[in-house]
Coordinates of C-alpha atoms and ligand atoms in Angstrom, one line a residue:
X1 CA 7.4 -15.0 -26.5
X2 CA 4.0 -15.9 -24.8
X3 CA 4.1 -19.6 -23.5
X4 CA 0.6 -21.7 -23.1
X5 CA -0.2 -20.5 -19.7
X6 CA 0.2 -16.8 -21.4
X7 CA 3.5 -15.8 -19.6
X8 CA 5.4 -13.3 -21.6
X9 CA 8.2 -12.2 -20.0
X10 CA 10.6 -9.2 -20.7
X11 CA 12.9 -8.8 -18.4
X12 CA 14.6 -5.6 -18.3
X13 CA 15.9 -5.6 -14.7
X14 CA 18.4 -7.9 -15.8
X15 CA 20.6 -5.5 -18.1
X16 CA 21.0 -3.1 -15.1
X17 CA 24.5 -2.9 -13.3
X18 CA 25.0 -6.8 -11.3
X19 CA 25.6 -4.9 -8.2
X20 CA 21.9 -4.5 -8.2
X21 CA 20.6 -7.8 -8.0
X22 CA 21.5 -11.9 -8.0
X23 CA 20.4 -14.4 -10.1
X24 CA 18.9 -17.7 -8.8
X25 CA 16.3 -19.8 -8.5
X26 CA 13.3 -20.5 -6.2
X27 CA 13.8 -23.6 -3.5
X28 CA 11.1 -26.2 -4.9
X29 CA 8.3 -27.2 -1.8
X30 CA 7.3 -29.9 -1.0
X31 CA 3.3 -29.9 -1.5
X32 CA 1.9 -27.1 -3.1
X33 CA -1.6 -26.0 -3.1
X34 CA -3.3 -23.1 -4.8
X35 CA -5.6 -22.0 -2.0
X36 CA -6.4 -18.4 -3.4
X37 CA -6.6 -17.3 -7.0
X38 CA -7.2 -14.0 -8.6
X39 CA -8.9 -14.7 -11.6
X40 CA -9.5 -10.7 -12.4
X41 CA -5.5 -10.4 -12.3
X42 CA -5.1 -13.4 -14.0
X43 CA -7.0 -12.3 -17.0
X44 CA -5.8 -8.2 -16.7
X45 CA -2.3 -9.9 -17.5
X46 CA -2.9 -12.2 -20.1
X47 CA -2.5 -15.5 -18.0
X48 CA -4.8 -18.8 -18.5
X49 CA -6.7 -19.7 -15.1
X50 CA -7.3 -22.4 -16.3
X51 CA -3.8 -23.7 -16.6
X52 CA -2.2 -21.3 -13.6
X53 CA -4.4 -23.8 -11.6
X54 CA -2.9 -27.0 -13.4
X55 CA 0.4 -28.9 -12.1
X56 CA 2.6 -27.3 -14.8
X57 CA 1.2 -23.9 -14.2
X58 CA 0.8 -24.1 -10.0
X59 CA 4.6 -25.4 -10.0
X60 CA 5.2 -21.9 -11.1
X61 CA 3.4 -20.1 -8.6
X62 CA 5.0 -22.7 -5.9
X63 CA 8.6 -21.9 -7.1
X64 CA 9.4 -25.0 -8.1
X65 CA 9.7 -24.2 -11.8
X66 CA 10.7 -21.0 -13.3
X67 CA 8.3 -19.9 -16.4
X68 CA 11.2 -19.2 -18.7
X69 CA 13.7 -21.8 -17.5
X70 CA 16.0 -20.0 -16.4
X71 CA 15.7 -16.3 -14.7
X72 CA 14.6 -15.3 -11.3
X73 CA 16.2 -11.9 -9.5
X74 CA 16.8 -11.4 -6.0
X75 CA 17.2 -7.4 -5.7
X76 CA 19.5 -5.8 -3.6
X77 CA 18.7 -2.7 -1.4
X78 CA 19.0 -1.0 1.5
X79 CA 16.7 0.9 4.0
X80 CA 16.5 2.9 7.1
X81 CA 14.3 0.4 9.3
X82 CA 12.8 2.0 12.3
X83 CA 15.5 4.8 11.7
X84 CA 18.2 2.6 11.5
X85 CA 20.4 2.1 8.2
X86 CA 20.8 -1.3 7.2
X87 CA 22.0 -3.3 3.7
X88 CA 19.0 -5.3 3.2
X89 CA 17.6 -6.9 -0.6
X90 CA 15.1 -9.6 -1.4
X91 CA 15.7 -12.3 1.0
X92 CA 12.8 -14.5 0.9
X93 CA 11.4 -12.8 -2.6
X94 CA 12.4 -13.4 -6.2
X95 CA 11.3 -11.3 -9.6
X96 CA 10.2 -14.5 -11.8
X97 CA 10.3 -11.6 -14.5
X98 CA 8.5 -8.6 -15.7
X99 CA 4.9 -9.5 -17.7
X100 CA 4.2 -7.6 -20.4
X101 CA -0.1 -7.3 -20.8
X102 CA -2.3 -7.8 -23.8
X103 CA -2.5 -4.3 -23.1
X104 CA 1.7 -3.4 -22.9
X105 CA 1.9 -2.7 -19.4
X106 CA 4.6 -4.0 -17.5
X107 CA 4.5 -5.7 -13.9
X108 CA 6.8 -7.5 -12.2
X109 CA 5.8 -10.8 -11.2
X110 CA 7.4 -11.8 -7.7
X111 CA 7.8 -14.7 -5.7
X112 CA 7.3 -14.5 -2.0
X113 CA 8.7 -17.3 1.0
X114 CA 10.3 -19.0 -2.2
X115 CA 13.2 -19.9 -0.1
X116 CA 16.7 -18.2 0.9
X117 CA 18.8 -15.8 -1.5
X118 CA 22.0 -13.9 -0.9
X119 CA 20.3 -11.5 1.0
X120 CA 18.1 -14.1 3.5
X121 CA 21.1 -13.4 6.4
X122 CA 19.8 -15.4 9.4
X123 CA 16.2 -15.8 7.7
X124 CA 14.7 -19.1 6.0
X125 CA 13.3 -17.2 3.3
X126 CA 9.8 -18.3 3.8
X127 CA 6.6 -17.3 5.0
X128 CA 3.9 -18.3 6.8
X129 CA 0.5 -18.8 5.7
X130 CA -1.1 -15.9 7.6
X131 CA 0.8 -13.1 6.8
X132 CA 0.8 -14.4 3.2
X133 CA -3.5 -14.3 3.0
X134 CA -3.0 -10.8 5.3
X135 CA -1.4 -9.3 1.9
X136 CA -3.4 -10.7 -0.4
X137 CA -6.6 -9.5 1.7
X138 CA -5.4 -6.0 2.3
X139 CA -3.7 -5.5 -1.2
X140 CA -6.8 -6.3 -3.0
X141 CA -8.9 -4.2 -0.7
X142 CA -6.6 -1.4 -1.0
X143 CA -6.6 -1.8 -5.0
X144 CA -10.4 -1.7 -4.6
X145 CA -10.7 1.5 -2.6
X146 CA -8.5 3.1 -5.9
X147 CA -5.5 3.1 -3.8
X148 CA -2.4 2.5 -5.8
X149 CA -0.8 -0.5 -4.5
X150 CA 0.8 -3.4 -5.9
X151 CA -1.5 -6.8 -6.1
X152 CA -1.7 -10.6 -5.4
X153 CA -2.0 -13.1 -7.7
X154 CA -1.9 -16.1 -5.7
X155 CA -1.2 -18.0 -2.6
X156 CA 0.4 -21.3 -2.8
X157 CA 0.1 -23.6 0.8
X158 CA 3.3 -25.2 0.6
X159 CA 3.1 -28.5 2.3
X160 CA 5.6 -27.9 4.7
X161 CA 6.0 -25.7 8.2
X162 CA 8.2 -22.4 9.0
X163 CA 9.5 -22.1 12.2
X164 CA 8.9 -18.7 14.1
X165 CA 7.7 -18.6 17.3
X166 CA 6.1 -22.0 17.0
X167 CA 5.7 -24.3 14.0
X168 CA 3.5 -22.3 11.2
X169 CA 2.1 -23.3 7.8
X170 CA 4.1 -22.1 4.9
X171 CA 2.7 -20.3 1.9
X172 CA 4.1 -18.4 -1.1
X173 CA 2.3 -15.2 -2.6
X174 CA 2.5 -13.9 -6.2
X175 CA 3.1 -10.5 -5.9
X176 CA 2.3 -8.0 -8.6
X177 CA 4.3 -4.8 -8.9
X178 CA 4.4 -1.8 -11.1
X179 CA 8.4 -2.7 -10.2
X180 CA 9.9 -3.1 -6.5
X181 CA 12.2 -0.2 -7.3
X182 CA 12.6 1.1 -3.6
X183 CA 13.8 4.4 -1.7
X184 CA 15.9 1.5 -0.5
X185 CA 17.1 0.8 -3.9
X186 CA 18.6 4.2 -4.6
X187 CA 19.8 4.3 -1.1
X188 CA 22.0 0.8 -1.7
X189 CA 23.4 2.4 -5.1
X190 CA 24.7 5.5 -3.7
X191 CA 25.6 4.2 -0.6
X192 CA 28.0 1.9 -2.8
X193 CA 29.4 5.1 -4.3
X194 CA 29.7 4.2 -8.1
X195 CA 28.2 7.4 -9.3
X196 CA 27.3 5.3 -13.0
X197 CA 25.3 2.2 -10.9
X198 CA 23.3 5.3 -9.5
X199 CA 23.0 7.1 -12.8
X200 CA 21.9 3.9 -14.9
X201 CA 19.4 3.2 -12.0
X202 CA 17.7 6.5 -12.2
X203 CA 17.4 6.3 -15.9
X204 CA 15.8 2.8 -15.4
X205 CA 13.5 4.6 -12.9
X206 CA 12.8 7.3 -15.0
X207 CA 11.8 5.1 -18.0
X208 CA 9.6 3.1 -16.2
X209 CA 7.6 4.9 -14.3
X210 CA 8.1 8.6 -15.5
X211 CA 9.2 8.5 -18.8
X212 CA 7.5 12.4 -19.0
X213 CA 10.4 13.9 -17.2
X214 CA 13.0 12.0 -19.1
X215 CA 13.7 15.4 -21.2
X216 CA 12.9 17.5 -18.5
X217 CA 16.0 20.3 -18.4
X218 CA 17.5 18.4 -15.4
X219 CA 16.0 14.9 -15.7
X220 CA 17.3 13.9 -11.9
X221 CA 15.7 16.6 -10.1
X222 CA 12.0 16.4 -12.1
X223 CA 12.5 12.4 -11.2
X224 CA 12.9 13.1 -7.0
X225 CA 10.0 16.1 -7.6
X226 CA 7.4 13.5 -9.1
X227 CA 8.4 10.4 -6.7
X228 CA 7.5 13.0 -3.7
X229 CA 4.4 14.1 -5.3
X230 CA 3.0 10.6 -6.1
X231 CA 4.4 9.4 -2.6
X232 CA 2.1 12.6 -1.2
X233 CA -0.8 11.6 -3.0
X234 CA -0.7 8.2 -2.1
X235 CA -0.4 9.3 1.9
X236 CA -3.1 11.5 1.7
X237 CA -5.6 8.3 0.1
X238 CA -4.2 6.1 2.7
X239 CA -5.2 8.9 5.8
X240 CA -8.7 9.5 3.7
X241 CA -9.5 5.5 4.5
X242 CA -8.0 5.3 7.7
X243 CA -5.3 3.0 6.5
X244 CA -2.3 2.1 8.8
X245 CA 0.8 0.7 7.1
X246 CA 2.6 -0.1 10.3
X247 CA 6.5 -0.3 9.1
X248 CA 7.1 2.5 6.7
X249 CA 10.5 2.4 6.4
X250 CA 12.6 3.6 3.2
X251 CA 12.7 -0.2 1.9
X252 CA 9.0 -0.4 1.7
X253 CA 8.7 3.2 0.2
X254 CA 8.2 2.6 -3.4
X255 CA 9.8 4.5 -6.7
X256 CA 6.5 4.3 -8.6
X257 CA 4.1 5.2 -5.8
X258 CA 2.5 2.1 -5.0
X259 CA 1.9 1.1 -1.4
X260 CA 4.3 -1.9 -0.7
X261 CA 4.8 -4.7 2.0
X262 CA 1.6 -5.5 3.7
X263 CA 3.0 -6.8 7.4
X264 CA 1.8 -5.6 10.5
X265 CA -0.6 -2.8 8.6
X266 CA -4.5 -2.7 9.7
X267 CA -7.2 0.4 9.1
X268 CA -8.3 2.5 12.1
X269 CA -11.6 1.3 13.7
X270 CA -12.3 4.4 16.5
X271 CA -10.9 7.5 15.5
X272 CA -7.2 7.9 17.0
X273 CA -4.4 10.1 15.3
X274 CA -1.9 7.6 17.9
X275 CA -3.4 4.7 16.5
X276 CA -0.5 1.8 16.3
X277 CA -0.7 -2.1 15.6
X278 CA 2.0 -3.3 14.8
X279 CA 3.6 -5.2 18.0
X280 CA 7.0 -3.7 17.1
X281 CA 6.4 0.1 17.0
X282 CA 6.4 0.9 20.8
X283 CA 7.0 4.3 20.0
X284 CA 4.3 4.8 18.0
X285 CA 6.9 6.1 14.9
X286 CA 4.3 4.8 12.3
X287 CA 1.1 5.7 13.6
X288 CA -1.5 6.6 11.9
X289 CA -1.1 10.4 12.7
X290 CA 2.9 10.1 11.5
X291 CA 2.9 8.9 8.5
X292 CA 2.6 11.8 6.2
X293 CA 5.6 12.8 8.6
X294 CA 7.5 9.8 8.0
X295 CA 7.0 9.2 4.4
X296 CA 8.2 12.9 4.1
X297 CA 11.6 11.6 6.5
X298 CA 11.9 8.6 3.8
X299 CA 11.6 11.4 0.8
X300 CA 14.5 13.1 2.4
X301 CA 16.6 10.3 2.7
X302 CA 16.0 9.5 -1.0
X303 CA 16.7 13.4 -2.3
X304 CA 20.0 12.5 -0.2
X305 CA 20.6 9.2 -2.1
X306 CA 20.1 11.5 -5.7
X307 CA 22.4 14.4 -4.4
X308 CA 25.2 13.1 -6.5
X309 CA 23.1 13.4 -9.8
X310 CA 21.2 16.4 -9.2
X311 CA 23.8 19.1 -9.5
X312 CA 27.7 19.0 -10.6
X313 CA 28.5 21.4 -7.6
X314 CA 27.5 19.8 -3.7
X315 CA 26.2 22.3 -2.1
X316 CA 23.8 23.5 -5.4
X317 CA 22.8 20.0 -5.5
X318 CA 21.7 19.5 -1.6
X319 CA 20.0 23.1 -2.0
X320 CA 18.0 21.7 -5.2
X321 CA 17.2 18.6 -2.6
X322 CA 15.8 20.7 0.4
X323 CA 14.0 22.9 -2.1
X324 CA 12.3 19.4 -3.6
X325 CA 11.6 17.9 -0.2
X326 CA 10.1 21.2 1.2
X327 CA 6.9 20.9 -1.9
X328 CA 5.9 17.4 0.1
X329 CA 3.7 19.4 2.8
X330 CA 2.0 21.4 0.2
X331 CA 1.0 18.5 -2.0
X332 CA 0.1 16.7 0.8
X333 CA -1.9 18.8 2.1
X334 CA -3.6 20.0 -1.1
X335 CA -4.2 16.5 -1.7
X336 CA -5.9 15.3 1.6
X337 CA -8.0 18.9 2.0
X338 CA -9.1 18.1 -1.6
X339 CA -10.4 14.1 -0.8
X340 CA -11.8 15.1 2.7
X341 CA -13.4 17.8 1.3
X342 CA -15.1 15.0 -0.9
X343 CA -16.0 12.9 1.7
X344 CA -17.8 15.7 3.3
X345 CA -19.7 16.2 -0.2
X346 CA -18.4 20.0 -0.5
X347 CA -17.9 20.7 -4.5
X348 CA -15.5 24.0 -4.1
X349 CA -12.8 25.2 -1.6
X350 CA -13.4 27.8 0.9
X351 CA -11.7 29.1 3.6
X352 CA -13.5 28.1 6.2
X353 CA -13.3 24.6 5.4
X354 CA -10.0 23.5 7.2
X355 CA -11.6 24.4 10.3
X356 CA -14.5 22.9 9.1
X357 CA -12.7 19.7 8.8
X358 CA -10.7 19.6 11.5
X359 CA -13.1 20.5 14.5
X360 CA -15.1 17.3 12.7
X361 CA -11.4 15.1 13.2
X362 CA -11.8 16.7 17.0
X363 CA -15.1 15.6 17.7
X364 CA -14.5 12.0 16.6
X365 CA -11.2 11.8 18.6
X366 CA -13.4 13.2 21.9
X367 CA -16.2 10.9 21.6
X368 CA -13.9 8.1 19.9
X369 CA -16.1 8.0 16.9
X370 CA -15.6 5.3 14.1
X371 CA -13.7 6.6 11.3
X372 CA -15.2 4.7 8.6
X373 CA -18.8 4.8 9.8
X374 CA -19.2 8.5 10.5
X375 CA -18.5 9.4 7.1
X376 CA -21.0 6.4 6.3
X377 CA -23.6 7.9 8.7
X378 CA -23.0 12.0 7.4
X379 CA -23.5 10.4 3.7
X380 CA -26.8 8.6 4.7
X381 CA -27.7 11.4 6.8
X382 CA -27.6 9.8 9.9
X383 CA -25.6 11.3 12.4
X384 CA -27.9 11.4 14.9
X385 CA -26.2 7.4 15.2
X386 CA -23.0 7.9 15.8
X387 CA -21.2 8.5 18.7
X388 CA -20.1 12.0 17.8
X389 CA -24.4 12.8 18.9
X390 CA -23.1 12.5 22.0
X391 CA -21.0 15.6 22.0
X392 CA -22.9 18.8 22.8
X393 CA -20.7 20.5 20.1
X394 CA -21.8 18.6 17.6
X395 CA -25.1 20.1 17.0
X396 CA -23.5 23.5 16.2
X397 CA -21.0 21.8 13.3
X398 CA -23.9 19.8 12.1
X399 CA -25.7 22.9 11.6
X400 CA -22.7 24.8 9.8
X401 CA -21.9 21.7 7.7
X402 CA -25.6 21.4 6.4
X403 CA -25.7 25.3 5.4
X404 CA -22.5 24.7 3.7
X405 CA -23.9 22.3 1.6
X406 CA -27.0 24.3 0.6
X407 CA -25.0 27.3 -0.2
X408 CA -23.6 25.0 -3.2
X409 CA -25.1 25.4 -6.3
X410 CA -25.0 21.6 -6.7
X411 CA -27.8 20.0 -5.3
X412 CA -27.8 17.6 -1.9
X413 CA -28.2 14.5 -4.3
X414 CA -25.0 15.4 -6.5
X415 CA -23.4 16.1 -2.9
X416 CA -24.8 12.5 -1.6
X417 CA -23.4 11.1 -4.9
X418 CA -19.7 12.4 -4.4
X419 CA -19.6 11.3 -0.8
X420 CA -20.8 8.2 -1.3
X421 CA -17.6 7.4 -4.2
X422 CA -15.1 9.0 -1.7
X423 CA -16.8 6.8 2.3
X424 CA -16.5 3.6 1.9
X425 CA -19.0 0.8 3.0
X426 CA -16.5 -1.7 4.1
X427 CA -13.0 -1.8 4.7
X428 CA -11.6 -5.0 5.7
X429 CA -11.6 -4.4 9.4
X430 CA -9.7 -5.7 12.0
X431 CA -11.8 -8.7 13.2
X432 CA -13.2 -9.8 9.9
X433 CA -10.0 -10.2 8.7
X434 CA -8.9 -12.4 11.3
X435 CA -12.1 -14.3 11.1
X436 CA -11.0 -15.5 7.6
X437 CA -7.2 -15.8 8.6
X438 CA -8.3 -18.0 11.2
X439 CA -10.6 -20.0 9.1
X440 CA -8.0 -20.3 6.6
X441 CA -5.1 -21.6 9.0
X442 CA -6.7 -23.3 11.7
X443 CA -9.5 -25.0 9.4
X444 CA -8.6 -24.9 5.8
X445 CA -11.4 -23.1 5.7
X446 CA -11.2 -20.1 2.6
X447 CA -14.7 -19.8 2.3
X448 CA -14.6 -16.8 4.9
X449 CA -11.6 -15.1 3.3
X450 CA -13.6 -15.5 0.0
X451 CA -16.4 -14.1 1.1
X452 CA -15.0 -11.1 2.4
X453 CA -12.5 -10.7 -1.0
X454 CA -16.3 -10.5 -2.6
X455 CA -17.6 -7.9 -0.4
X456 CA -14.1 -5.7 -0.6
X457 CA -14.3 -5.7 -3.8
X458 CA -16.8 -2.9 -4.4
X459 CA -16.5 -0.7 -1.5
X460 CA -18.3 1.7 -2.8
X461 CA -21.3 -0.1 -3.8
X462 CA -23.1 1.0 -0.3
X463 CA -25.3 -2.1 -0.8
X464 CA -27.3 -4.1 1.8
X465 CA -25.1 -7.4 1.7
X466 CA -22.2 -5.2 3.2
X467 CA -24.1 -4.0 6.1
X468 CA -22.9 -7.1 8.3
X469 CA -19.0 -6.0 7.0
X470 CA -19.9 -2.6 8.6
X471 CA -20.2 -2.6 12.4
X472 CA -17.6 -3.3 14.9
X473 CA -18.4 -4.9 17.5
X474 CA -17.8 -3.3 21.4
X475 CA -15.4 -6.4 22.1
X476 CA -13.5 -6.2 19.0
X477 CA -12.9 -2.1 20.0
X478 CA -9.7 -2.0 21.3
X479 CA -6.4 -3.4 21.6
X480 CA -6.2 -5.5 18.0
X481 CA -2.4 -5.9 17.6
X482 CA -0.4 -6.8 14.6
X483 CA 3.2 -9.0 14.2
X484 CA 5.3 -8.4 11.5
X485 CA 4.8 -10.5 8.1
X486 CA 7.4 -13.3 8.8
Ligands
LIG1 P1 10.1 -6.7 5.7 O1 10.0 -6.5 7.1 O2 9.2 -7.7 5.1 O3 10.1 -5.4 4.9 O4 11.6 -7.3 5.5 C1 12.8 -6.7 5.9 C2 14.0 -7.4 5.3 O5 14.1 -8.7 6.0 C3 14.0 -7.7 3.9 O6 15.3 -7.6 3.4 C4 13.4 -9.1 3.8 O7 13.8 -9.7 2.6 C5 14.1 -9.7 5.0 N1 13.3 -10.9 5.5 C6 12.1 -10.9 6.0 N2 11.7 -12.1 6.4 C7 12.7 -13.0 6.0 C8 12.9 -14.4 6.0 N3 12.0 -15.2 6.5 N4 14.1 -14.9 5.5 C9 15.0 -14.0 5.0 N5 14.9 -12.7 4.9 C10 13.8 -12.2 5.4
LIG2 MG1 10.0 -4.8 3.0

């Protein structure tokens, strides 16, 4: 039943197997302060600003009451980190419950740094301010740019410090999730070996989040052949903005195609299929130029975690597997041809495109061109700006681009219009976002991390106010480096 503040939970999570998850509470803080609110979310899901930002309401958001009295899930998983297998679950997160909308759509609503579970291990199960506002900050760009993701309700300042390298501030963010059904979830059932915990998960799976396939002939193997393709698609709209996760492993890989876990992830200034930020990844595992690769290794491991329900007979079952896995490339790649053909304004495919495309990718990497702002430049038609005009092959692709676009029977306007929906103005870069993390922590300052929420928001819009979001500048070029979101 909807309470006041217009929480209206269903919680289905719950009637799964209890291998899967364990209930407890939050740890109640000591101070809590609502320093960013989404008041678009808010209202998509049926919740009262207005009283979310009251005591009653903010204790909720701060974990230091539950909305229904009495639930609050810490899910258990697993996940192949950096390669390596390990038993992981929610160890400094809790699912408060599962909100159903004026509209009937279900989200989970998630605690995160609410405080240790039986999963935390060594950890405190809290977080620190900046990583907290990172999330938000990306996640709400990346919901912007039309990139399936889940969202962020809130951050809560807790009143009271975590202790990393050096004392931090603490901070809680509401996370909104389609569900946090993981690769790693499936992985942690079948790695338990009760063949009904992995059945009644997949049907929970299915009903959720692909209810279409659920009287497919062989409901298991349509369920692992639509995670891959959404997982594709979702790749190729993260390479088509330049966006770098930074720890793809199979706990952060998500059942219902959102992009999950927003730690050491940044977008690609200068054009660099290497590109890495993440402090962490010395071998460059996620970079930018891996991760269809990767997400296709994490696909892999979770057509090996479904084996067991695919087929009656092994070896049939492991053959349906490879079969599955082996479509990822081929939606992948249909996908990504398809947006950059998009960005470059082309209506129809032809064969000469690919080559088309990719000599472009090759100039930029040569004259370390800025992703985001030669696709700007091409849709304004100014190229003569950007640093690929230094290239002496560039004239010659400039020239076969622009006949390609007036043999198209739609005219350059109708081309301008389509590139200008698929090149973003702004993403949040690299320095801007620290600008308003360091605002944030080291002045209480959110006026900056508002501002740029406002001008993410619409990064499409191409408008003059987002010019000054645009550039780069030459100091900020190289080198940025992200740590982990602990
Ligand atoms: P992540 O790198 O955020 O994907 O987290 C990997 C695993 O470490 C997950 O199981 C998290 O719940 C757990 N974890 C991360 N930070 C903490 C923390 N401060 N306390 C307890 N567990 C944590
Ligand atoms: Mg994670």
């Amino acid at each position: 039943m909807t309470n006041k503040v217009g929480w209206n939970f269903d919680n289905s999570y719950e009637q799964l197997p209890r291998s899967l998850f364990s209930v407890q509470g939050p740890t109640p803080v000591q101070a809590p302060k609502l320093v960013l609110f989404n008041d678009a979310l808010a209202k998509s899901l049926g919740l009262n600003r207005d009283l979310l930002h009251e005591s009653e309401g903010l204790e909720a958001l701060a974990g230091n009451a539950i909305p229904n009295g009495d639930y609050g899930l810490a899910q258990a998983y697993a996940g192949h980190q950096f390669g390596n297998f390990t038993m992981l679950g929610d160890g400094r997160a809790l699912l408060l419950g599962e909100q159903i909308t004026p509209q009937g759509d279900r989200f989970d609503i998630q605690l995160k740094g609410s405080g240790r579970t039986a999963f935390s291990r060594g950890g405190d199960g809290r977080a620190a301010l900046g990583p907290m506002l990172r999330e938000y900050l990306i996640s709400e760009a990346m919901h912007h740019l039309g990139i399936p993701t889940t969202r962020s309700l809130a951050v809560v300042s807790t009143g009271e410090d975590v202790r990393r390298e050096t004392n931090l501030p603490g901070a809680i963010l509401t996370r909104v999730a389609a569900s946090h059904l993981r690769v790693g979830t499936f992985q942690y059932a079948a790695g338990r070996g009760d063949a009904d915990d992995l059945k009644a998960l997949a049907h929970y799976a299915i009903d959720r989040h692909y209810p279409e396939v659920a009287g497919a002939e062989n409901p298991s193997l349509a369920f692992l052949q639509s995670v891959i393709k959404r997982q594709a698609e979702l790749i190729a709209r993260w390479q088509l903005v330049g966006f770098v996760h930074g720890v793809m492993n199979t706990d952060n890989t998500t059942i219902s195609g959102e992009t999950i876990d927003y730690g050491p992830c940044a977008f690609m200034d200068v054009y660099d299929p290497k590109t890495v930020f993440s402090s962490i990844d010395v071998q460059g595992r996620y970079a930018y130029g891996n991760q269809p690769y990767m997400v296709n290794w994490n696909l892999a491991r979770f057509a090996e975690s479904l084996v067991p329900l695919l087929h009656d007979e092994q070896e049939q079952a492991v053959k349906l597997a490879q079969q599955s896995i082996e479509e990822f490339k081929h939606v992948y790649l249909n996908e990504w041809f398809t947006g950059m053909r998009k960005k470059l304004g082309l209506f129809h495919e032809q064969e000469e495109d690919e080559k088309l495309i990719e000599s472009l990718l090759k100039l930029m990497e040569e004259t370390k061109a800025d992703y985001t702002n030669t696709f700007r430049a091409l849709t304004f038609g100014k190229q003569e700006e950007t640093e690929l005009a230094a290239s002496d092959q560039f004239g010659d692709w400039n020239k076969q681009w622009l006949a390609r676009l007036d043999a198209q029977v739609e005219s350059k306007e109708e081309a301008q219009q389509l590139m200008k929906t698929h090149n973003p103005a702004v993403i949040p870069r690299n320095h801007r976002v620290e600008e308003a993390l360091e605002a944030a922590v080291e002045r209480d300052d959110y006026s900056v991390a508002k501002k740029l929420l406002v001008v993410l928001s619409d990064p499409y819009a191409h408008s003059e106010e987002q010019e000054a979001f645009a550039h780069v500048p030459k100091s900020c070029k190289n080198g940025y480096v992200t740590y982990c979101g602990t």
